[in-house]
Amino acid sequence: MHENRSVITHSMAISGDINVDTDLIIEGAVSANRIDSKNHTVVIGQYSAINGDIYGAQILVLGNITGNLFASEKVDIRSTAVINGDVNAPVIRMEEKARLNGRLNYT
């Protein structure tokens, strides 16, 4: 990750689209049509709850997402992740016990 980053902590709940030009770490609750970190990394923390589509260069998922993921480089889905939506990326890594209700699309 880069030195510049935006963080949504576990004590925050955000409703509305998010557009940042830095790495983005989400540990709280977010409801948005679009969460966009441009060409940066997005980290979805283990206890986060996301409702919306996520865009970034790399996406690391440890928490819960209802929405689609679009990564220009890769998506890393850890064992604690629950995704209700499609995953779109050239490289997709998924650990055992991760849950996906959707499709893996290699782009």
PDB file of C-alpha atoms in Angstrom:
ATOM      1  CA  MET A   1       0.000   0.000   0.000  1.00  0.00           C
ATOM      2  CA  HIS A   2       1.004   3.583  -0.520  1.00  0.00           C
ATOM      3  CA  GLU A   3       1.736   6.038   2.297  1.00  0.00           C
ATOM      4  CA  ASN A   4      -1.391   8.073   1.543  1.00  0.00           C
ATOM      5  CA  ARG A   5      -4.572   6.286   2.502  1.00  0.00           C
ATOM      6  CA  SER A   6      -8.133   6.963   3.514  1.00  0.00           C
ATOM      7  CA  VAL A   7      -9.641   5.009   6.410  1.00  0.00           C
ATOM      8  CA  ILE A   8     -13.263   4.396   7.359  1.00  0.00           C
ATOM      9  CA  THR A   9     -13.062   3.060  10.906  1.00  0.00           C
ATOM     10  CA  HIS A  10     -15.303   0.564  12.688  1.00  0.00           C
ATOM     11  CA  SER A  11     -17.080   3.378  14.527  1.00  0.00           C
ATOM     12  CA  MET A  12     -18.177   5.046  11.259  1.00  0.00           C
ATOM     13  CA  ALA A  13     -21.179   4.392   9.034  1.00  0.00           C
ATOM     14  CA  ILE A  14     -21.220   6.093   5.627  1.00  0.00           C
ATOM     15  CA  SER A  15     -24.040   6.368   3.137  1.00  0.00           C
ATOM     16  CA  GLY A  16     -23.224   7.773  -0.301  1.00  0.00           C
ATOM     17  CA  ASP A  17     -20.733   7.219  -3.087  1.00  0.00           C
ATOM     18  CA  ILE A  18     -17.026   7.239  -2.219  1.00  0.00           C
ATOM     19  CA  ASN A  19     -14.362   8.414  -4.671  1.00  0.00           C
ATOM     20  CA  VAL A  20     -10.766   8.668  -3.457  1.00  0.00           C
ATOM     21  CA  ASP A  21      -7.390   8.844  -5.178  1.00  0.00           C
ATOM     22  CA  THR A  22      -5.563   6.951  -2.412  1.00  0.00           C
ATOM     23  CA  ASP A  23      -5.549   3.483  -0.905  1.00  0.00           C
ATOM     24  CA  LEU A  24      -8.802   2.914   0.977  1.00  0.00           C
ATOM     25  CA  ILE A  25      -9.270   0.869   4.146  1.00  0.00           C
ATOM     26  CA  ILE A  26     -12.856   0.182   5.224  1.00  0.00           C
ATOM     27  CA  GLU A  27     -13.481  -1.192   8.709  1.00  0.00           C
ATOM     28  CA  GLY A  28     -16.992   0.227   9.164  1.00  0.00           C
ATOM     29  CA  ALA A  29     -20.357   0.135   7.400  1.00  0.00           C
ATOM     30  CA  VAL A  30     -20.779   1.658   3.950  1.00  0.00           C
ATOM     31  CA  SER A  31     -23.841   1.859   1.739  1.00  0.00           C
ATOM     32  CA  ALA A  32     -23.073   3.289  -1.714  1.00  0.00           C
ATOM     33  CA  ASN A  33     -23.725   2.708  -5.391  1.00  0.00           C
ATOM     34  CA  ARG A  34     -19.992   3.006  -6.060  1.00  0.00           C
ATOM     35  CA  ILE A  35     -16.832   2.865  -3.943  1.00  0.00           C
ATOM     36  CA  ASP A  36     -13.923   3.868  -6.173  1.00  0.00           C
ATOM     37  CA  SER A  37     -10.262   4.008  -5.193  1.00  0.00           C
ATOM     38  CA  LYS A  38      -9.115   4.601  -8.791  1.00  0.00           C
ATOM     39  CA  ASN A  39      -5.795   2.825  -9.362  1.00  0.00           C
ATOM     40  CA  HIS A  40      -5.170   2.082  -5.696  1.00  0.00           C
ATOM     41  CA  THR A  41      -5.770  -0.719  -3.192  1.00  0.00           C
ATOM     42  CA  VAL A  42      -9.069  -1.234  -1.359  1.00  0.00           C
ATOM     43  CA  VAL A  43      -9.075  -3.252   1.882  1.00  0.00           C
ATOM     44  CA  ILE A  44     -12.418  -4.472   3.235  1.00  0.00           C
ATOM     45  CA  GLY A  45     -11.823  -5.277   6.907  1.00  0.00           C
ATOM     46  CA  GLN A  46     -13.057  -8.426   8.612  1.00  0.00           C
ATOM     47  CA  TYR A  47     -15.851  -6.700  10.548  1.00  0.00           C
ATOM     48  CA  SER A  48     -16.974  -4.323   7.802  1.00  0.00           C
ATOM     49  CA  ALA A  49     -20.356  -4.423   6.063  1.00  0.00           C
ATOM     50  CA  ILE A  50     -20.429  -3.031   2.537  1.00  0.00           C
ATOM     51  CA  ASN A  51     -23.412  -2.523   0.269  1.00  0.00           C
ATOM     52  CA  GLY A  52     -22.236  -1.306  -3.139  1.00  0.00           C
ATOM     53  CA  ASP A  53     -19.892  -1.943  -6.050  1.00  0.00           C
ATOM     54  CA  ILE A  54     -16.151  -1.619  -5.384  1.00  0.00           C
ATOM     55  CA  TYR A  55     -13.518  -0.456  -7.901  1.00  0.00           C
ATOM     56  CA  GLY A  56      -9.750  -0.436  -7.463  1.00  0.00           C
ATOM     57  CA  ALA A  57      -6.465  -1.799  -8.758  1.00  0.00           C
ATOM     58  CA  GLN A  58      -6.262  -4.422  -6.002  1.00  0.00           C
ATOM     59  CA  ILE A  59      -9.056  -5.431  -3.639  1.00  0.00           C
ATOM     60  CA  LEU A  60      -8.486  -7.400  -0.426  1.00  0.00           C
ATOM     61  CA  VAL A  61     -11.678  -8.768   1.146  1.00  0.00           C
ATOM     62  CA  LEU A  62     -11.921  -9.991   4.718  1.00  0.00           C
ATOM     63  CA  GLY A  63     -15.480  -8.811   5.518  1.00  0.00           C
ATOM     64  CA  ASN A  64     -19.011  -8.766   4.107  1.00  0.00           C
ATOM     65  CA  ILE A  65     -19.922  -7.277   0.740  1.00  0.00           C
ATOM     66  CA  THR A  66     -23.197  -7.096  -1.115  1.00  0.00           C
ATOM     67  CA  GLY A  67     -22.162  -5.794  -4.511  1.00  0.00           C
ATOM     68  CA  ASN A  68     -19.782  -6.442  -7.376  1.00  0.00           C
ATOM     69  CA  LEU A  69     -15.985  -6.117  -7.296  1.00  0.00           C
ATOM     70  CA  PHE A  70     -13.994  -4.678 -10.215  1.00  0.00           C
ATOM     71  CA  ALA A  71     -10.191  -4.802  -9.963  1.00  0.00           C
ATOM     72  CA  SER A  72      -7.748  -3.880 -12.715  1.00  0.00           C
ATOM     73  CA  GLU A  73      -5.001  -6.073 -11.156  1.00  0.00           C
ATOM     74  CA  LYS A  74      -6.273  -8.621  -8.604  1.00  0.00           C
ATOM     75  CA  VAL A  75      -8.815  -9.572  -5.960  1.00  0.00           C
ATOM     76  CA  ASP A  76      -7.743 -11.466  -2.830  1.00  0.00           C
ATOM     77  CA  ILE A  77     -10.658 -13.087  -0.963  1.00  0.00           C
ATOM     78  CA  ARG A  78      -9.758 -14.314   2.516  1.00  0.00           C
ATOM     79  CA  SER A  79     -11.438 -17.096   4.513  1.00  0.00           C
ATOM     80  CA  THR A  80     -13.549 -14.681   6.588  1.00  0.00           C
ATOM     81  CA  ALA A  81     -15.069 -12.991   3.518  1.00  0.00           C
ATOM     82  CA  VAL A  82     -18.703 -13.209   2.465  1.00  0.00           C
ATOM     83  CA  ILE A  83     -19.460 -11.782  -0.996  1.00  0.00           C
ATOM     84  CA  ASN A  84     -22.923 -11.543  -2.528  1.00  0.00           C
ATOM     85  CA  GLY A  85     -22.036 -10.388  -6.025  1.00  0.00           C
ATOM     86  CA  ASP A  86     -19.680 -10.964  -8.927  1.00  0.00           C
ATOM     87  CA  VAL A  87     -15.885 -10.677  -8.792  1.00  0.00           C
ATOM     88  CA  ASN A  88     -14.179  -9.235 -11.889  1.00  0.00           C
ATOM     89  CA  ALA A  89     -10.362  -9.194 -12.194  1.00  0.00           C
ATOM     90  CA  PRO A  90      -7.484 -10.667 -14.203  1.00  0.00           C
ATOM     91  CA  VAL A  91      -6.211 -12.473 -11.067  1.00  0.00           C
ATOM     92  CA  ILE A  92      -8.530 -13.831  -8.361  1.00  0.00           C
ATOM     93  CA  ARG A  93      -7.312 -15.631  -5.242  1.00  0.00           C
ATOM     94  CA  MET A  94      -9.871 -17.228  -2.923  1.00  0.00           C
ATOM     95  CA  GLU A  95      -9.067 -18.989   0.360  1.00  0.00           C
ATOM     96  CA  GLU A  96     -10.917 -22.011   1.708  1.00  0.00           C
ATOM     97  CA  LYS A  97     -14.042 -21.188   3.737  1.00  0.00           C
ATOM     98  CA  ALA A  98     -14.582 -17.858   1.952  1.00  0.00           C
ATOM     99  CA  ARG A  99     -18.179 -17.590   0.762  1.00  0.00           C
ATOM    100  CA  LEU A 100     -19.170 -16.309  -2.655  1.00  0.00           C
ATOM    101  CA  ASN A 101     -22.711 -16.050  -3.968  1.00  0.00           C
ATOM    102  CA  GLY A 102     -21.948 -14.838  -7.469  1.00  0.00           C
ATOM    103  CA  ARG A 103     -19.581 -15.419 -10.373  1.00  0.00           C
ATOM    104  CA  LEU A 104     -15.825 -15.200 -10.832  1.00  0.00           C
ATOM    105  CA  ASN A 105     -15.071 -13.357 -14.072  1.00  0.00           C
ATOM    106  CA  TYR A 106     -11.447 -13.312 -15.221  1.00  0.00           C
ATOM    107  CA  THR A 107     -10.979 -10.125 -17.234  1.00  0.00           C
TER     108      THR A 107
END
